[in-house]
Amino acid sequence: MRPSVAIPAALTLALFVSGCGTANAPGPQPDVRASAQPETEGQSRGAPAIEVVDTAFEPTTITIKLGETVRWRQTGVQPHSVTASDGSFDSSPDCSPISTQSCLSEGGTFAFVPARAGTYTYYCRVHGLPDGQGMSGTLVVS
Amino acid sequence: MNRRDLIRGAVSVIPASTALSMLSSRFAFAQAGDFGSDVDVLNYALTLEYLEAEFYRQGNAAVQLSGQDKTYLDRIGADEASHVATITQTIQKIGGTPVPSPGVDFGGAFASRESYLKTSHTFENLGVQAYLGAAGSIQNPDILQAAAGIFGVEARHAAIVGDLLGLAPEGGVYMGATETPKSKADVLQAAGPFITGSGAAARGAAATL
């Protein structure tokens, strides 16, 4: 299941022009949102946040309540993605070690609103694997 | 060279005539036929990365490190796990099948801080030489770039560990003005003693190397 990112066409164009490296606009999925710009402090205040560094998600495990938004913010300089092992969400479906243009880059953000409780494992398409090897993390939704 | 030699770090006096002949073969790039495709090169690299990742996974659990040792070795171990993932993803991206991880046995490498770091230093330099030796066989420039990115990190790892060991700057922390490649056969000779076991994983590794 692909993530749904609601990015207006104008914003998509702006992203393309600016090359800011935020998530590509993938196919539809109602419970996922990707922000087009690095969120302001006010926007992300109080929201559970995960830092995407080189090469780890910090914290590795985070717990949120159903209905809350979880946000990832990239502070690392390498290309990364936030990709659910089961396909529930994906910041950058076309990101790979040999095709990094669509990966998250420094300052990029990604948000996900889970539609169900449970445990989601996720990984980076460049530095991790769906089975948890390498750069990976766990999102617990209670 | 056996596993014990590798862990100890083989040092010998080389006669001038031998040194001269070694000089001519110093740049031991991949031989014709070593690799049939980019997937072959990547699976070769993947096997080495499996070895390294498992080496640090076991070593960081077995050896009581502290301070900078722990900070760096933890980080290096995470990098090697990341390399496994990166190469696996790359192989899959180009339609190949990643080889399974091999069985391994690191002998007495974890007996002490010094033996752990010495073996680490050897592995990291072997990785550098293996990547450089295979670089000329890579056809796809995107893959070459990705491999170069890993090559550079392996070299930095080797330098960090060399520094932790208190080695001399040149010939220890770094290996001179240029890196020296190793052929696939030489890498096999060095890494082979660490690959053990039976079953699909070990057979896959043997086939790869």
PDB file of N, CA and C in Angstrom, chain A residues 54-55 94 96-98 123-130 133-134, chain B residues 50 75 79 81-82 84-86 88-90 93-94 142-143 146:
ATOM      1  N   ASP A  54      22.148  10.454   9.777  1.00  0.00           N
ATOM      2  CA  ASP A  54      23.000   9.559   8.982  1.00  0.00           C
ATOM      3  C   ASP A  54      23.643   8.533   9.908  1.00  0.00           C
ATOM      4  N   THR A  55      23.278   7.349   9.951  1.00  0.00           N
ATOM      5  CA  THR A  55      22.248   6.624   9.254  1.00  0.00           C
ATOM      6  C   THR A  55      21.401   5.868  10.278  1.00  0.00           C
ATOM      7  N   ASP A  94      10.391   5.821  -4.993  1.00  0.00           N
ATOM      8  CA  ASP A  94      11.384   5.610  -6.061  1.00  0.00           C
ATOM      9  C   ASP A  94      12.819   5.783  -5.581  1.00  0.00           C
ATOM     10  N   SER A  96      16.319   4.884  -4.121  1.00  0.00           N
ATOM     11  CA  SER A  96      17.156   3.685  -4.029  1.00  0.00           C
ATOM     12  C   SER A  96      18.616   4.113  -3.963  1.00  0.00           C
ATOM     13  N   PRO A  97      19.519   3.200  -3.645  1.00  0.00           N
ATOM     14  CA  PRO A  97      20.930   3.591  -3.561  1.00  0.00           C
ATOM     15  C   PRO A  97      21.487   4.131  -4.869  1.00  0.00           C
ATOM     16  N   ILE A  98      20.904   3.733  -5.996  1.00  0.00           N
ATOM     17  CA  ILE A  98      21.429   4.220  -7.276  1.00  0.00           C
ATOM     18  C   ILE A  98      20.492   5.222  -7.941  1.00  0.00           C
ATOM     19  N   TYR A 123      11.922   1.356   7.398  1.00  0.00           N
ATOM     20  CA  TYR A 123      13.357   1.351   7.076  1.00  0.00           C
ATOM     21  C   TYR A 123      13.666   2.429   6.052  1.00  0.00           C
ATOM     22  N   CYS A 124      14.933   2.610   5.810  1.00  0.00           N
ATOM     23  CA  CYS A 124      15.388   3.530   4.768  1.00  0.00           C
ATOM     24  C   CYS A 124      15.704   2.713   3.521  1.00  0.00           C
ATOM     25  N   ARG A 125      15.218   3.162   2.365  1.00  0.00           N
ATOM     26  CA  ARG A 125      15.443   2.426   1.125  1.00  0.00           C
ATOM     27  C   ARG A 125      16.905   2.440   0.673  1.00  0.00           C
ATOM     28  N   VAL A 126      17.700   3.330   1.231  1.00  0.00           N
ATOM     29  CA  VAL A 126      19.112   3.399   0.850  1.00  0.00           C
ATOM     30  C   VAL A 126      19.991   2.636   1.833  1.00  0.00           C
ATOM     31  N   HIS A 127      19.658   2.710   3.109  1.00  0.00           N
ATOM     32  CA  HIS A 127      20.561   2.176   4.134  1.00  0.00           C
ATOM     33  C   HIS A 127      19.939   1.088   5.007  1.00  0.00           C
ATOM     34  N   GLY A 128      18.754   0.630   4.667  1.00  0.00           N
ATOM     35  CA  GLY A 128      18.106  -0.377   5.490  1.00  0.00           C
ATOM     36  C   GLY A 128      17.367  -1.399   4.651  1.00  0.00           C
ATOM     37  N   LEU A 129      16.824  -2.397   5.332  1.00  0.00           N
ATOM     38  CA  LEU A 129      16.058  -3.444   4.654  1.00  0.00           C
ATOM     39  C   LEU A 129      14.743  -3.650   5.394  1.00  0.00           C
ATOM     40  N   PRO A 130      13.730  -4.156   4.692  1.00  0.00           N
ATOM     41  CA  PRO A 130      12.427  -4.356   5.340  1.00  0.00           C
ATOM     42  C   PRO A 130      12.472  -5.271   6.549  1.00  0.00           C
ATOM     43  N   GLN A 133      17.224  -4.928   9.077  1.00  0.00           N
ATOM     44  CA  GLN A 133      18.679  -4.762   9.002  1.00  0.00           C
ATOM     45  C   GLN A 133      19.008  -3.320   8.624  1.00  0.00           C
ATOM     46  N   GLY A 134      20.105  -2.849   9.131  1.00  0.00           N
ATOM     47  CA  GLY A 134      20.554  -1.503   8.779  1.00  0.00           C
ATOM     48  C   GLY A 134      19.655  -0.438   9.369  1.00  0.00           C
TER      49      GLY A 134
ATOM     50  N   TYR B  50      28.676  -8.653   4.590  1.00  0.00           N
ATOM     51  CA  TYR B  50      28.087  -9.583   5.566  1.00  0.00           C
ATOM     52  C   TYR B  50      29.125  -9.943   6.631  1.00  0.00           C
ATOM     53  N   ARG B  75      29.469   2.689  15.968  1.00  0.00           N
ATOM     54  CA  ARG B  75      29.102   3.422  14.749  1.00  0.00           C
ATOM     55  C   ARG B  75      29.542   2.657  13.489  1.00  0.00           C
ATOM     56  N   ASP B  79      27.364   1.152  10.414  1.00  0.00           N
ATOM     57  CA  ASP B  79      27.670   1.452   9.005  1.00  0.00           C
ATOM     58  C   ASP B  79      27.736   0.174   8.176  1.00  0.00           C
ATOM     59  N   ALA B  81      26.273  -2.668   8.733  1.00  0.00           N
ATOM     60  CA  ALA B  81      24.916  -3.182   8.542  1.00  0.00           C
ATOM     61  C   ALA B  81      24.202  -2.390   7.460  1.00  0.00           C
ATOM     62  N   SER B  82      24.467  -1.103   7.450  1.00  0.00           N
ATOM     63  CA  SER B  82      23.875  -0.243   6.425  1.00  0.00           C
ATOM     64  C   SER B  82      24.420  -0.600   5.042  1.00  0.00           C
ATOM     65  N   VAL B  84      25.349  -3.542   4.045  1.00  0.00           N
ATOM     66  CA  VAL B  84      24.640  -4.767   3.629  1.00  0.00           C
ATOM     67  C   VAL B  84      23.305  -4.391   2.996  1.00  0.00           C
ATOM     68  N   ALA B  85      22.613  -3.497   3.666  1.00  0.00           N
ATOM     69  CA  ALA B  85      21.299  -3.084   3.161  1.00  0.00           C
ATOM     70  C   ALA B  85      21.422  -2.354   1.827  1.00  0.00           C
ATOM     71  N   THR B  86      22.374  -1.452   1.744  1.00  0.00           N
ATOM     72  CA  THR B  86      22.534  -0.670   0.517  1.00  0.00           C
ATOM     73  C   THR B  86      22.844  -1.570  -0.674  1.00  0.00           C
ATOM     74  N   THR B  88      22.287  -4.819  -0.922  1.00  0.00           N
ATOM     75  CA  THR B  88      21.135  -5.686  -1.172  1.00  0.00           C
ATOM     76  C   THR B  88      20.077  -4.940  -1.981  1.00  0.00           C
ATOM     77  N   GLN B  89      19.795  -3.705  -1.558  1.00  0.00           N
ATOM     78  CA  GLN B  89      18.797  -2.904  -2.276  1.00  0.00           C
ATOM     79  C   GLN B  89      19.237  -2.659  -3.717  1.00  0.00           C
ATOM     80  N   THR B  90      20.526  -2.418  -3.893  1.00  0.00           N
ATOM     81  CA  THR B  90      21.034  -2.139  -5.236  1.00  0.00           C
ATOM     82  C   THR B  90      20.903  -3.364  -6.128  1.00  0.00           C
ATOM     83  N   LYS B  93      17.397  -3.757  -7.033  1.00  0.00           N
ATOM     84  CA  LYS B  93      16.967  -2.684  -7.935  1.00  0.00           C
ATOM     85  C   LYS B  93      17.310  -2.998  -9.387  1.00  0.00           C
ATOM     86  N   ILE B  94      18.434  -3.666  -9.599  1.00  0.00           N
ATOM     87  CA  ILE B  94      18.830  -3.966 -10.980  1.00  0.00           C
ATOM     88  C   ILE B  94      18.441  -5.385 -11.397  1.00  0.00           C
ATOM     89  N   ASP B 142      26.223   4.515 -12.112  1.00  0.00           N
ATOM     90  CA  ASP B 142      25.491   4.762 -10.862  1.00  0.00           C
ATOM     91  C   ASP B 142      25.939   3.780  -9.777  1.00  0.00           C
ATOM     92  N   ILE B 143      26.177   2.547 -10.203  1.00  0.00           N
ATOM     93  CA  ILE B 143      26.644   1.544  -9.237  1.00  0.00           C
ATOM     94  C   ILE B 143      28.077   1.844  -8.830  1.00  0.00           C
ATOM     95  N   ALA B 146      27.885   4.489  -6.258  1.00  0.00           N
ATOM     96  CA  ALA B 146      27.434   3.957  -4.966  1.00  0.00           C
ATOM     97  C   ALA B 146      28.552   3.167  -4.284  1.00  0.00           C
TER      98      ALA B 146
END
